[in-house]
Amino acid sequence: MRLQILLTIFILCFISTGNTQESSAVKKPKNIILLIGDGMGLSEISAAQFFNEGDSHFDRFPTIGLIKTSAADNLITDSAAGATAFSCGIKTYNGAIAMNVQKKPVKTILEQLSEQGYDTGIISTSSITHATPASFFAHVEKRRQAEDIAQFLPESDVDFIAGGGLQYFNKRSDQLDLLPKLQQHGFAVDTTKLGAISGAMKQVYLLADDGMPRMSEGRGSFLSEATALAVERLSQNEEGFFLMVEGSQIDWGGHANEAGYLISELIDFDNAIGTALDFAEKDGETLVIVTADHETGGFTLSSDGRNYNKILPSFSTDGHSATMVPVFAKGPGASTFGGIYENTQIYHKMSALVLNQ
Ligand SMILES: [Zn+2]
């Protein structure tokens, strides 16, 4: 009898401490940096570990999760539906840019946080009108509408943009020039190099007509430098900031079935992750999340026949694959990103941490 009572007390204590830990352990971040490796599956990340000479910044994350990436209308997602899952928290059709299956616009987390007083930024190595970056600031039915997507930027509340896509602003089929319009809306615009307008409050860097050059064509440290510049600018806001950084061309290496292209882009993305983590570790109030919208190429690190001492990177498709993709998180709230869940939960987990609801 006495033992039973003692046991009951013990169990009750255990349950109550468990609950308190559950509710008080999740510290909320002030800032979020979301890095998306387009087409980056586990083999892609492993390749960067095998073929990079330095240590991988992926090793610095304490929390790892896996996401299921299917779209509303297809088992295998494209980048538009994949990014919309992250930006809006909904499953939608392939090709949709922040639109639901009824083709109605859905507010993105970037727009919601902007209304809440956050400063926001978008960086990509593609055109900034490309599916992933576009899904954070534009709302169109089809991803191909690059010129329509560009028209959302002047009216948007984005504070820092860096990437390619200049032609969709100043060499348009409707003859409009959106660069003066951007300036009228308070943006300083530079089309030559990063850093030239670092004093201005709202900054747009459009540094290539379409996508940025490949790493192998001399893109250099654009992605890390843009990330550092954005963080320097956005962290001036006391309310907090949200920054999305995309390593766009990991996906292009996968589509091209070019392992060298893919790996060099992955290593570049890894460096940008390092820049984000260095800031977050010093800052202490920034959550860094790294994930992918889907895997591209059905990429694998095969043995060379039965030679187990030689890795032969190989592809099983020139399209996307259905495999789950990893999520890495570090900083306040990171622990909520462990486990296996749908891609839409990336939005909901971020929202739970930073949106006033
Ligand atoms: Zn993609």
mmCIF file of C-alpha atoms and ligand atoms in Angstrom:
data_model
loop_
_atom_site.group_PDB
_atom_site.id
_atom_site.type_symbol
_atom_site.label_atom_id
_atom_site.label_comp_id
_atom_site.label_asym_id
_atom_site.label_seq_id
_atom_site.Cartn_x
_atom_site.Cartn_y
_atom_site.Cartn_z
ATOM 1 C CA MET A 1 0.000 0.000 0.000
ATOM 2 C CA ARG A 2 2.735 2.454 1.047
ATOM 3 C CA LEU A 3 4.764 1.432 -1.960
ATOM 4 C CA GLN A 4 1.772 2.084 -4.199
ATOM 5 C CA ILE A 5 1.348 5.605 -2.797
ATOM 6 C CA LEU A 6 5.037 6.321 -3.183
ATOM 7 C CA LEU A 7 4.908 5.012 -6.703
ATOM 8 C CA THR A 8 1.871 7.190 -7.513
ATOM 9 C CA ILE A 9 3.602 10.281 -6.123
ATOM 10 C CA PHE A 10 6.694 9.431 -8.109
ATOM 11 C CA ILE A 11 4.707 9.021 -11.327
ATOM 12 C CA LEU A 12 2.763 12.269 -10.738
ATOM 13 C CA CYS A 13 6.007 14.176 -10.137
ATOM 14 C CA PHE A 14 7.490 12.679 -13.257
ATOM 15 C CA ILE A 15 4.485 13.622 -15.388
ATOM 16 C CA SER A 16 4.335 17.177 -14.056
ATOM 17 C CA THR A 17 8.076 17.836 -14.554
ATOM 18 C CA GLY A 18 7.739 16.349 -18.020
ATOM 19 C CA ASN A 19 4.967 18.817 -18.845
ATOM 20 C CA THR A 20 6.793 21.847 -17.506
ATOM 21 C CA GLN A 21 9.844 20.964 -19.506
ATOM 22 C CA GLU A 22 7.696 20.558 -22.590
ATOM 23 C CA SER A 23 6.108 24.003 -22.287
ATOM 24 C CA SER A 24 9.060 26.039 -21.028
ATOM 25 C CA ALA A 25 11.850 24.420 -23.034
ATOM 26 C CA VAL A 26 10.921 26.013 -26.377
ATOM 27 C CA LYS A 27 12.566 29.417 -26.430
ATOM 28 C CA LYS A 28 11.249 31.693 -29.164
ATOM 29 C CA PRO A 29 13.583 33.235 -31.716
ATOM 30 C CA LYS A 30 13.504 36.880 -32.748
ATOM 31 C CA ASN A 31 14.855 36.250 -36.248
ATOM 32 C CA ILE A 32 14.580 33.400 -38.751
ATOM 33 C CA ILE A 33 16.972 32.554 -41.564
ATOM 34 C CA LEU A 34 15.463 29.875 -43.823
ATOM 35 C CA LEU A 35 17.950 28.384 -46.275
ATOM 36 C CA ILE A 36 16.507 26.253 -49.083
ATOM 37 C CA GLY A 37 18.769 23.988 -51.108
ATOM 38 C CA ASP A 38 16.654 23.474 -54.200
ATOM 39 C CA GLY A 39 16.710 19.780 -55.135
ATOM 40 C CA MET A 40 18.930 18.917 -52.164
ATOM 41 C CA GLY A 41 18.429 15.367 -50.917
ATOM 42 C CA LEU A 42 20.543 13.409 -48.479
ATOM 43 C CA SER A 43 22.884 12.051 -51.181
ATOM 44 C CA GLU A 44 23.543 15.606 -52.381
ATOM 45 C CA ILE A 45 24.502 16.631 -48.830
ATOM 46 C CA SER A 46 26.600 13.477 -48.439
ATOM 47 C CA ALA A 47 28.386 14.275 -51.705
ATOM 48 C CA ALA A 48 29.359 17.691 -50.360
ATOM 49 C CA GLN A 49 30.800 15.918 -47.317
ATOM 50 C CA PHE A 50 32.842 13.482 -49.440
ATOM 51 C CA PHE A 51 34.030 15.960 -52.050
ATOM 52 C CA ASN A 52 34.543 19.114 -49.950
ATOM 53 C CA GLU A 53 37.954 19.598 -48.420
ATOM 54 C CA GLY A 54 36.792 21.609 -45.387
ATOM 55 C CA ASP A 55 34.350 20.576 -42.667
ATOM 56 C CA SER A 56 30.690 20.754 -43.611
ATOM 57 C CA HIS A 57 28.548 23.316 -41.829
ATOM 58 C CA PHE A 58 25.729 20.734 -41.838
ATOM 59 C CA ASP A 59 27.651 19.077 -38.979
ATOM 60 C CA ARG A 60 26.877 22.074 -36.750
ATOM 61 C CA PHE A 61 23.122 21.392 -36.442
ATOM 62 C CA PRO A 62 21.777 19.744 -33.277
ATOM 63 C CA THR A 63 18.272 19.031 -34.653
ATOM 64 C CA ILE A 64 17.486 17.015 -37.782
ATOM 65 C CA GLY A 65 14.072 16.200 -39.267
ATOM 66 C CA LEU A 66 12.657 14.754 -42.480
ATOM 67 C CA ILE A 67 9.855 16.161 -44.625
ATOM 68 C CA LYS A 68 7.423 14.532 -47.036
ATOM 69 C CA THR A 69 7.268 16.719 -50.106
ATOM 70 C CA SER A 70 4.296 15.686 -52.276
ATOM 71 C CA ALA A 71 2.126 18.382 -53.924
ATOM 72 C CA ALA A 72 -1.697 18.570 -53.805
ATOM 73 C CA ASP A 73 -2.034 17.261 -57.348
ATOM 74 C CA ASN A 74 1.111 15.176 -57.809
ATOM 75 C CA LEU A 75 3.098 12.635 -55.795
ATOM 76 C CA ILE A 76 6.239 14.511 -56.802
ATOM 77 C CA THR A 77 6.355 18.243 -56.197
ATOM 78 C CA ASP A 78 7.874 20.979 -58.308
ATOM 79 C CA SER A 79 9.677 23.960 -56.816
ATOM 80 C CA ALA A 80 6.609 26.226 -56.919
ATOM 81 C CA ALA A 81 4.294 23.971 -54.893
ATOM 82 C CA GLY A 82 7.257 23.024 -52.683
ATOM 83 C CA ALA A 83 8.118 26.635 -51.854
ATOM 84 C CA THR A 84 4.435 27.536 -51.399
ATOM 85 C CA ALA A 85 4.216 24.774 -48.772
ATOM 86 C CA PHE A 86 7.016 26.571 -46.888
ATOM 87 C CA SER A 87 5.814 30.139 -47.460
ATOM 88 C CA CYS A 88 2.047 29.614 -46.987
ATOM 89 C CA GLY A 89 1.657 26.308 -45.137
ATOM 90 C CA ILE A 90 -0.616 24.778 -47.792
ATOM 91 C CA LYS A 91 -0.394 21.902 -50.250
ATOM 92 C CA THR A 92 -1.094 23.253 -53.708
ATOM 93 C CA TYR A 93 -0.772 22.275 -57.389
ATOM 94 C CA ASN A 94 2.569 22.127 -59.178
ATOM 95 C CA GLY A 95 3.315 25.508 -60.744
ATOM 96 C CA ALA A 96 1.419 27.596 -58.153
ATOM 97 C CA ILE A 97 3.219 30.648 -56.759
ATOM 98 C CA ALA A 98 1.653 31.315 -53.317
ATOM 99 C CA MET A 99 -1.807 30.386 -54.643
ATOM 100 C CA ASN A 100 -4.086 27.647 -53.302
ATOM 101 C CA VAL A 101 -5.744 24.894 -55.328
ATOM 102 C CA GLN A 102 -8.684 27.236 -56.021
ATOM 103 C CA LYS A 103 -6.126 29.641 -57.573
ATOM 104 C CA LYS A 104 -6.673 32.227 -54.847
ATOM 105 C CA PRO A 105 -3.659 34.074 -53.380
ATOM 106 C CA VAL A 106 -2.552 33.031 -49.906
ATOM 107 C CA LYS A 107 -0.587 35.383 -47.660
ATOM 108 C CA THR A 108 3.026 34.282 -47.173
ATOM 109 C CA ILE A 109 4.944 34.182 -43.907
ATOM 110 C CA LEU A 110 7.183 36.933 -45.288
ATOM 111 C CA GLU A 111 4.132 39.162 -45.845
ATOM 112 C CA GLN A 112 2.671 38.286 -42.452
ATOM 113 C CA LEU A 113 5.917 39.034 -40.607
ATOM 114 C CA SER A 114 6.345 42.237 -42.584
ATOM 115 C CA GLU A 115 2.941 43.411 -41.326
ATOM 116 C CA GLN A 116 4.112 42.506 -37.855
ATOM 117 C CA GLY A 117 7.030 44.953 -38.169
ATOM 118 C CA TYR A 118 9.745 42.560 -39.311
ATOM 119 C CA ASP A 119 12.277 43.387 -41.995
ATOM 120 C CA THR A 120 12.512 40.733 -44.682
ATOM 121 C CA GLY A 121 14.964 39.536 -47.302
ATOM 122 C CA ILE A 122 15.167 37.151 -50.256
ATOM 123 C CA ILE A 123 18.357 35.871 -51.890
ATOM 124 C CA SER A 124 18.713 33.340 -54.708
ATOM 125 C CA THR A 125 21.261 32.192 -57.256
ATOM 126 C CA SER A 126 18.440 31.971 -59.813
ATOM 127 C CA SER A 127 16.395 34.870 -61.100
ATOM 128 C CA ILE A 128 14.521 36.290 -58.112
ATOM 129 C CA THR A 129 11.344 35.706 -60.145
ATOM 130 C CA HIS A 130 12.085 31.950 -60.158
ATOM 131 C CA ALA A 131 9.667 29.592 -58.375
ATOM 132 C CA THR A 132 11.268 29.410 -54.922
ATOM 133 C CA PRO A 133 12.006 33.109 -54.238
ATOM 134 C CA ALA A 134 8.776 34.183 -56.026
ATOM 135 C CA SER A 135 6.639 32.035 -53.716
ATOM 136 C CA PHE A 136 7.571 34.328 -50.830
ATOM 137 C CA PHE A 137 6.583 37.718 -52.357
ATOM 138 C CA ALA A 138 4.344 37.131 -55.423
ATOM 139 C CA HIS A 139 1.018 35.444 -56.195
ATOM 140 C CA VAL A 140 0.496 34.065 -59.689
ATOM 141 C CA GLU A 141 -1.201 31.011 -61.168
ATOM 142 C CA LYS A 142 1.808 29.752 -63.117
ATOM 143 C CA ARG A 143 5.495 29.882 -62.299
ATOM 144 C CA ARG A 144 6.339 30.764 -65.911
ATOM 145 C CA GLN A 145 4.822 34.255 -65.481
ATOM 146 C CA ALA A 146 8.210 35.790 -64.617
ATOM 147 C CA GLU A 147 7.264 39.299 -65.796
ATOM 148 C CA ASP A 148 4.057 39.234 -63.726
ATOM 149 C CA ILE A 149 6.060 38.021 -60.731
ATOM 150 C CA ALA A 150 8.520 40.917 -61.123
ATOM 151 C CA GLN A 151 5.624 43.393 -60.925
ATOM 152 C CA PHE A 152 4.931 42.316 -57.344
ATOM 153 C CA LEU A 153 8.326 43.500 -56.117
ATOM 154 C CA PRO A 154 7.938 47.325 -56.219
ATOM 155 C CA GLU A 155 4.684 47.084 -54.224
ATOM 156 C CA SER A 156 6.083 44.512 -51.819
ATOM 157 C CA ASP A 157 7.440 45.073 -48.341
ATOM 158 C CA VAL A 158 10.637 43.092 -48.964
ATOM 159 C CA ASP A 159 13.626 45.069 -47.636
ATOM 160 C CA PHE A 160 16.544 43.206 -49.205
ATOM 161 C CA ILE A 161 16.675 41.312 -52.507
ATOM 162 C CA ALA A 162 19.712 39.820 -54.222
ATOM 163 C CA GLY A 163 19.872 37.503 -57.215
ATOM 164 C CA GLY A 164 19.402 37.445 -60.982
ATOM 165 C CA GLY A 165 16.400 38.291 -63.152
ATOM 166 C CA LEU A 166 17.144 41.832 -64.347
ATOM 167 C CA GLN A 167 15.572 41.205 -67.773
ATOM 168 C CA TYR A 168 12.140 40.661 -66.199
ATOM 169 C CA PHE A 169 12.367 44.225 -64.856
ATOM 170 C CA ASN A 170 13.941 46.219 -67.684
ATOM 171 C CA LYS A 171 13.650 44.172 -70.910
ATOM 172 C CA ARG A 172 10.001 43.282 -70.729
ATOM 173 C CA SER A 173 7.571 42.332 -73.500
ATOM 174 C CA ASP A 174 5.256 45.176 -72.324
ATOM 175 C CA GLN A 175 8.153 47.708 -72.604
ATOM 176 C CA LEU A 176 7.689 48.768 -68.950
ATOM 177 C CA ASP A 177 10.836 49.527 -66.960
ATOM 178 C CA LEU A 178 10.322 48.463 -63.371
ATOM 179 C CA LEU A 179 13.647 49.843 -62.120
ATOM 180 C CA PRO A 180 12.403 53.462 -61.779
ATOM 181 C CA LYS A 181 9.228 52.070 -60.232
ATOM 182 C CA LEU A 182 11.309 50.238 -57.630
ATOM 183 C CA GLN A 183 13.065 53.521 -56.839
ATOM 184 C CA GLN A 184 9.738 55.335 -56.520
ATOM 185 C CA HIS A 185 8.795 52.745 -53.906
ATOM 186 C CA GLY A 186 11.896 53.473 -51.863
ATOM 187 C CA PHE A 187 14.259 50.806 -53.158
ATOM 188 C CA ALA A 188 17.875 51.538 -53.986
ATOM 189 C CA VAL A 189 18.709 49.393 -57.024
ATOM 190 C CA ASP A 190 22.099 48.131 -58.127
ATOM 191 C CA THR A 191 22.740 45.956 -61.161
ATOM 192 C CA THR A 192 26.526 45.762 -60.945
ATOM 193 C CA LYS A 193 27.762 44.395 -57.621
ATOM 194 C CA LEU A 194 26.883 43.626 -54.014
ATOM 195 C CA GLY A 195 27.530 46.205 -51.311
ATOM 196 C CA ALA A 196 27.383 49.351 -53.429
ATOM 197 C CA ILE A 197 24.180 50.562 -51.743
ATOM 198 C CA SER A 198 24.754 49.323 -48.217
ATOM 199 C CA GLY A 199 23.525 52.587 -46.638
ATOM 200 C CA ALA A 200 20.029 52.439 -48.135
ATOM 201 C CA MET A 201 17.081 51.070 -46.206
ATOM 202 C CA LYS A 202 15.510 48.995 -48.989
ATOM 203 C CA GLN A 203 17.990 47.330 -51.308
ATOM 204 C CA VAL A 204 17.632 45.421 -54.576
ATOM 205 C CA TYR A 205 20.584 43.777 -56.277
ATOM 206 C CA LEU A 206 19.764 42.332 -59.706
ATOM 207 C CA LEU A 207 23.108 41.014 -60.853
ATOM 208 C CA ALA A 208 22.309 38.872 -63.922
ATOM 209 C CA ASP A 209 19.761 39.006 -66.740
ATOM 210 C CA ASP A 210 18.343 35.620 -65.787
ATOM 211 C CA GLY A 211 19.974 33.110 -63.402
ATOM 212 C CA MET A 212 23.282 33.996 -61.743
ATOM 213 C CA PRO A 213 26.330 32.320 -63.328
ATOM 214 C CA ARG A 214 27.269 28.808 -62.168
ATOM 215 C CA MET A 215 30.017 28.455 -59.575
ATOM 216 C CA SER A 216 32.168 26.975 -62.352
ATOM 217 C CA GLU A 217 31.528 30.124 -64.423
ATOM 218 C CA GLY A 218 32.867 32.422 -61.723
ATOM 219 C CA ARG A 219 29.949 33.311 -59.436
ATOM 220 C CA GLY A 220 32.430 33.382 -56.568
ATOM 221 C CA SER A 221 31.167 33.924 -53.030
ATOM 222 C CA PHE A 222 27.977 35.789 -54.056
ATOM 223 C CA LEU A 223 25.658 33.636 -51.937
ATOM 224 C CA SER A 224 27.662 33.948 -48.695
ATOM 225 C CA GLU A 225 28.379 37.635 -49.267
ATOM 226 C CA ALA A 226 24.731 38.429 -50.002
ATOM 227 C CA THR A 227 23.729 36.493 -46.872
ATOM 228 C CA ALA A 228 26.212 38.478 -44.747
ATOM 229 C CA LEU A 229 25.067 41.768 -46.284
ATOM 230 C CA ALA A 230 21.383 40.954 -45.779
ATOM 231 C CA VAL A 231 21.902 39.967 -42.166
ATOM 232 C CA GLU A 232 23.889 43.164 -41.529
ATOM 233 C CA ARG A 233 21.083 45.257 -43.017
ATOM 234 C CA LEU A 234 18.065 43.358 -41.650
ATOM 235 C CA SER A 235 19.367 42.925 -38.097
ATOM 236 C CA GLN A 236 19.159 46.714 -37.661
ATOM 237 C CA ASN A 237 15.426 46.210 -37.093
ATOM 238 C CA GLU A 238 14.728 45.755 -33.374
ATOM 239 C CA GLU A 239 11.462 43.936 -34.136
ATOM 240 C CA GLY A 240 13.242 41.050 -35.883
ATOM 241 C CA PHE A 241 13.843 39.813 -39.405
ATOM 242 C CA PHE A 242 13.016 36.965 -41.776
ATOM 243 C CA LEU A 243 15.511 36.013 -44.481
ATOM 244 C CA MET A 244 15.107 33.315 -47.155
ATOM 245 C CA VAL A 245 18.285 32.193 -48.925
ATOM 246 C CA GLU A 246 18.082 29.757 -51.841
ATOM 247 C CA GLY A 247 20.862 27.671 -53.340
ATOM 248 C CA SER A 248 18.907 27.451 -56.586
ATOM 249 C CA GLN A 249 21.348 25.676 -58.844
ATOM 250 C CA ILE A 250 21.822 22.467 -56.827
ATOM 251 C CA ASP A 251 18.574 21.581 -58.610
ATOM 252 C CA TRP A 252 19.940 22.586 -62.004
ATOM 253 C CA GLY A 253 22.958 20.328 -61.549
ATOM 254 C CA GLY A 254 20.514 17.506 -60.749
ATOM 255 C CA HIS A 255 18.335 18.193 -63.808
ATOM 256 C CA ALA A 256 21.465 18.281 -65.989
ATOM 257 C CA ASN A 257 22.708 15.044 -64.366
ATOM 258 C CA GLU A 258 26.043 16.791 -63.872
ATOM 259 C CA ALA A 259 27.537 15.653 -60.573
ATOM 260 C CA GLY A 260 30.339 18.227 -60.704
ATOM 261 C CA TYR A 261 27.836 21.077 -61.217
ATOM 262 C CA LEU A 262 25.634 19.796 -58.389
ATOM 263 C CA ILE A 263 28.507 19.305 -55.930
ATOM 264 C CA SER A 264 30.078 22.725 -56.543
ATOM 265 C CA GLU A 265 26.676 24.363 -55.987
ATOM 266 C CA LEU A 266 26.130 22.327 -52.810
ATOM 267 C CA ILE A 267 29.524 23.359 -51.416
ATOM 268 C CA ASP A 268 28.675 27.011 -52.151
ATOM 269 C CA PHE A 269 25.334 26.589 -50.345
ATOM 270 C CA ASP A 270 27.168 24.943 -47.431
ATOM 271 C CA ASN A 271 29.339 28.085 -47.150
ATOM 272 C CA ALA A 272 26.250 30.309 -47.009
ATOM 273 C CA ILE A 273 24.904 28.092 -44.211
ATOM 274 C CA GLY A 274 28.185 28.759 -42.380
ATOM 275 C CA THR A 275 27.678 32.522 -42.746
ATOM 276 C CA ALA A 276 24.136 32.247 -41.366
ATOM 277 C CA LEU A 277 25.230 30.037 -38.462
ATOM 278 C CA ASP A 278 28.149 32.317 -37.553
ATOM 279 C CA PHE A 279 25.741 35.247 -37.248
ATOM 280 C CA ALA A 280 23.119 33.211 -35.365
ATOM 281 C CA GLU A 281 25.610 31.836 -32.859
ATOM 282 C CA LYS A 282 26.872 35.324 -32.034
ATOM 283 C CA ASP A 283 23.381 36.830 -32.016
ATOM 284 C CA GLY A 284 21.737 34.138 -29.872
ATOM 285 C CA GLU A 285 18.194 35.117 -30.972
ATOM 286 C CA THR A 286 18.232 33.733 -34.495
ATOM 287 C CA LEU A 287 16.813 30.412 -35.633
ATOM 288 C CA VAL A 288 18.531 28.907 -38.691
ATOM 289 C CA ILE A 289 16.562 26.310 -40.673
ATOM 290 C CA VAL A 290 18.011 24.488 -43.682
ATOM 291 C CA THR A 291 15.871 22.279 -45.882
ATOM 292 C CA ALA A 292 14.998 21.416 -49.481
ATOM 293 C CA ASP A 293 11.787 21.590 -51.482
ATOM 294 C CA HIS A 294 12.433 18.128 -53.030
ATOM 295 C CA GLU A 295 15.271 15.997 -54.322
ATOM 296 C CA THR A 296 16.385 16.304 -57.962
ATOM 297 C CA GLY A 297 17.956 13.676 -60.179
ATOM 298 C CA GLY A 298 17.416 10.623 -57.982
ATOM 299 C CA PHE A 299 21.032 11.239 -57.126
ATOM 300 C CA THR A 300 23.014 8.538 -55.356
ATOM 301 C CA LEU A 301 26.593 7.838 -54.295
ATOM 302 C CA SER A 302 27.000 4.409 -55.893
ATOM 303 C CA SER A 303 30.010 2.210 -55.553
ATOM 304 C CA ASP A 304 31.938 1.766 -58.787
ATOM 305 C CA GLY A 305 30.683 -1.783 -59.414
ATOM 306 C CA ARG A 306 32.078 -3.817 -56.528
ATOM 307 C CA ASN A 307 34.879 -1.354 -55.867
ATOM 308 C CA TYR A 308 33.743 -0.117 -52.457
ATOM 309 C CA ASN A 309 36.591 2.323 -52.274
ATOM 310 C CA LYS A 310 35.349 4.412 -55.178
ATOM 311 C CA ILE A 311 32.231 6.583 -55.244
ATOM 312 C CA LEU A 312 30.525 6.979 -58.573
ATOM 313 C CA PRO A 313 27.943 9.772 -58.234
ATOM 314 C CA SER A 314 25.005 8.771 -60.440
ATOM 315 C CA PHE A 315 21.456 9.806 -61.329
ATOM 316 C CA SER A 316 18.241 7.861 -61.884
ATOM 317 C CA THR A 317 16.154 10.622 -63.531
ATOM 318 C CA ASP A 318 16.521 14.071 -65.073
ATOM 319 C CA GLY A 319 13.464 15.154 -63.077
ATOM 320 C CA HIS A 320 12.617 15.299 -59.377
ATOM 321 C CA SER A 321 12.200 12.353 -57.006
ATOM 322 C CA ALA A 322 9.709 11.570 -54.225
ATOM 323 C CA THR A 323 12.242 10.836 -51.482
ATOM 324 C CA MET A 324 11.913 12.584 -48.112
ATOM 325 C CA VAL A 325 14.363 15.448 -47.675
ATOM 326 C CA PRO A 326 16.181 16.537 -44.518
ATOM 327 C CA VAL A 327 15.567 19.543 -42.289
ATOM 328 C CA PHE A 328 18.333 21.000 -40.101
ATOM 329 C CA ALA A 329 17.685 23.525 -37.332
ATOM 330 C CA LYS A 330 19.764 25.436 -34.837
ATOM 331 C CA GLY A 331 18.916 28.265 -32.448
ATOM 332 C CA PRO A 332 15.872 29.141 -30.304
ATOM 333 C CA GLY A 333 12.939 26.874 -31.259
ATOM 334 C CA ALA A 334 15.145 24.448 -33.214
ATOM 335 C CA SER A 335 13.962 21.437 -31.211
ATOM 336 C CA THR A 336 10.470 21.741 -32.738
ATOM 337 C CA PHE A 337 11.896 20.786 -36.148
ATOM 338 C CA GLY A 338 12.851 17.201 -35.219
ATOM 339 C CA GLY A 339 10.806 14.242 -36.494
ATOM 340 C CA ILE A 340 9.046 13.275 -39.714
ATOM 341 C CA TYR A 341 6.317 15.562 -41.031
ATOM 342 C CA GLU A 342 4.777 17.191 -44.132
ATOM 343 C CA ASN A 343 6.578 20.089 -45.861
ATOM 344 C CA THR A 344 3.695 22.429 -44.903
ATOM 345 C CA GLN A 345 4.753 22.051 -41.255
ATOM 346 C CA ILE A 346 7.860 24.138 -41.937
ATOM 347 C CA TYR A 347 5.489 27.120 -42.272
ATOM 348 C CA HIS A 348 3.392 26.118 -39.269
ATOM 349 C CA LYS A 349 6.412 25.504 -37.025
ATOM 350 C CA MET A 350 7.935 28.871 -37.971
ATOM 351 C CA SER A 351 4.557 30.587 -37.471
ATOM 352 C CA ALA A 352 4.109 29.054 -34.032
ATOM 353 C CA LEU A 353 7.461 30.542 -33.019
ATOM 354 C CA VAL A 354 7.276 34.058 -34.460
ATOM 355 C CA LEU A 355 3.778 35.038 -35.657
ATOM 356 C CA ASN A 356 1.559 36.996 -33.271
ATOM 357 C CA GLN A 357 -1.735 35.117 -33.560
HETATM 358 ZN ZN ZN B 1 12.949 22.820 -56.575
#
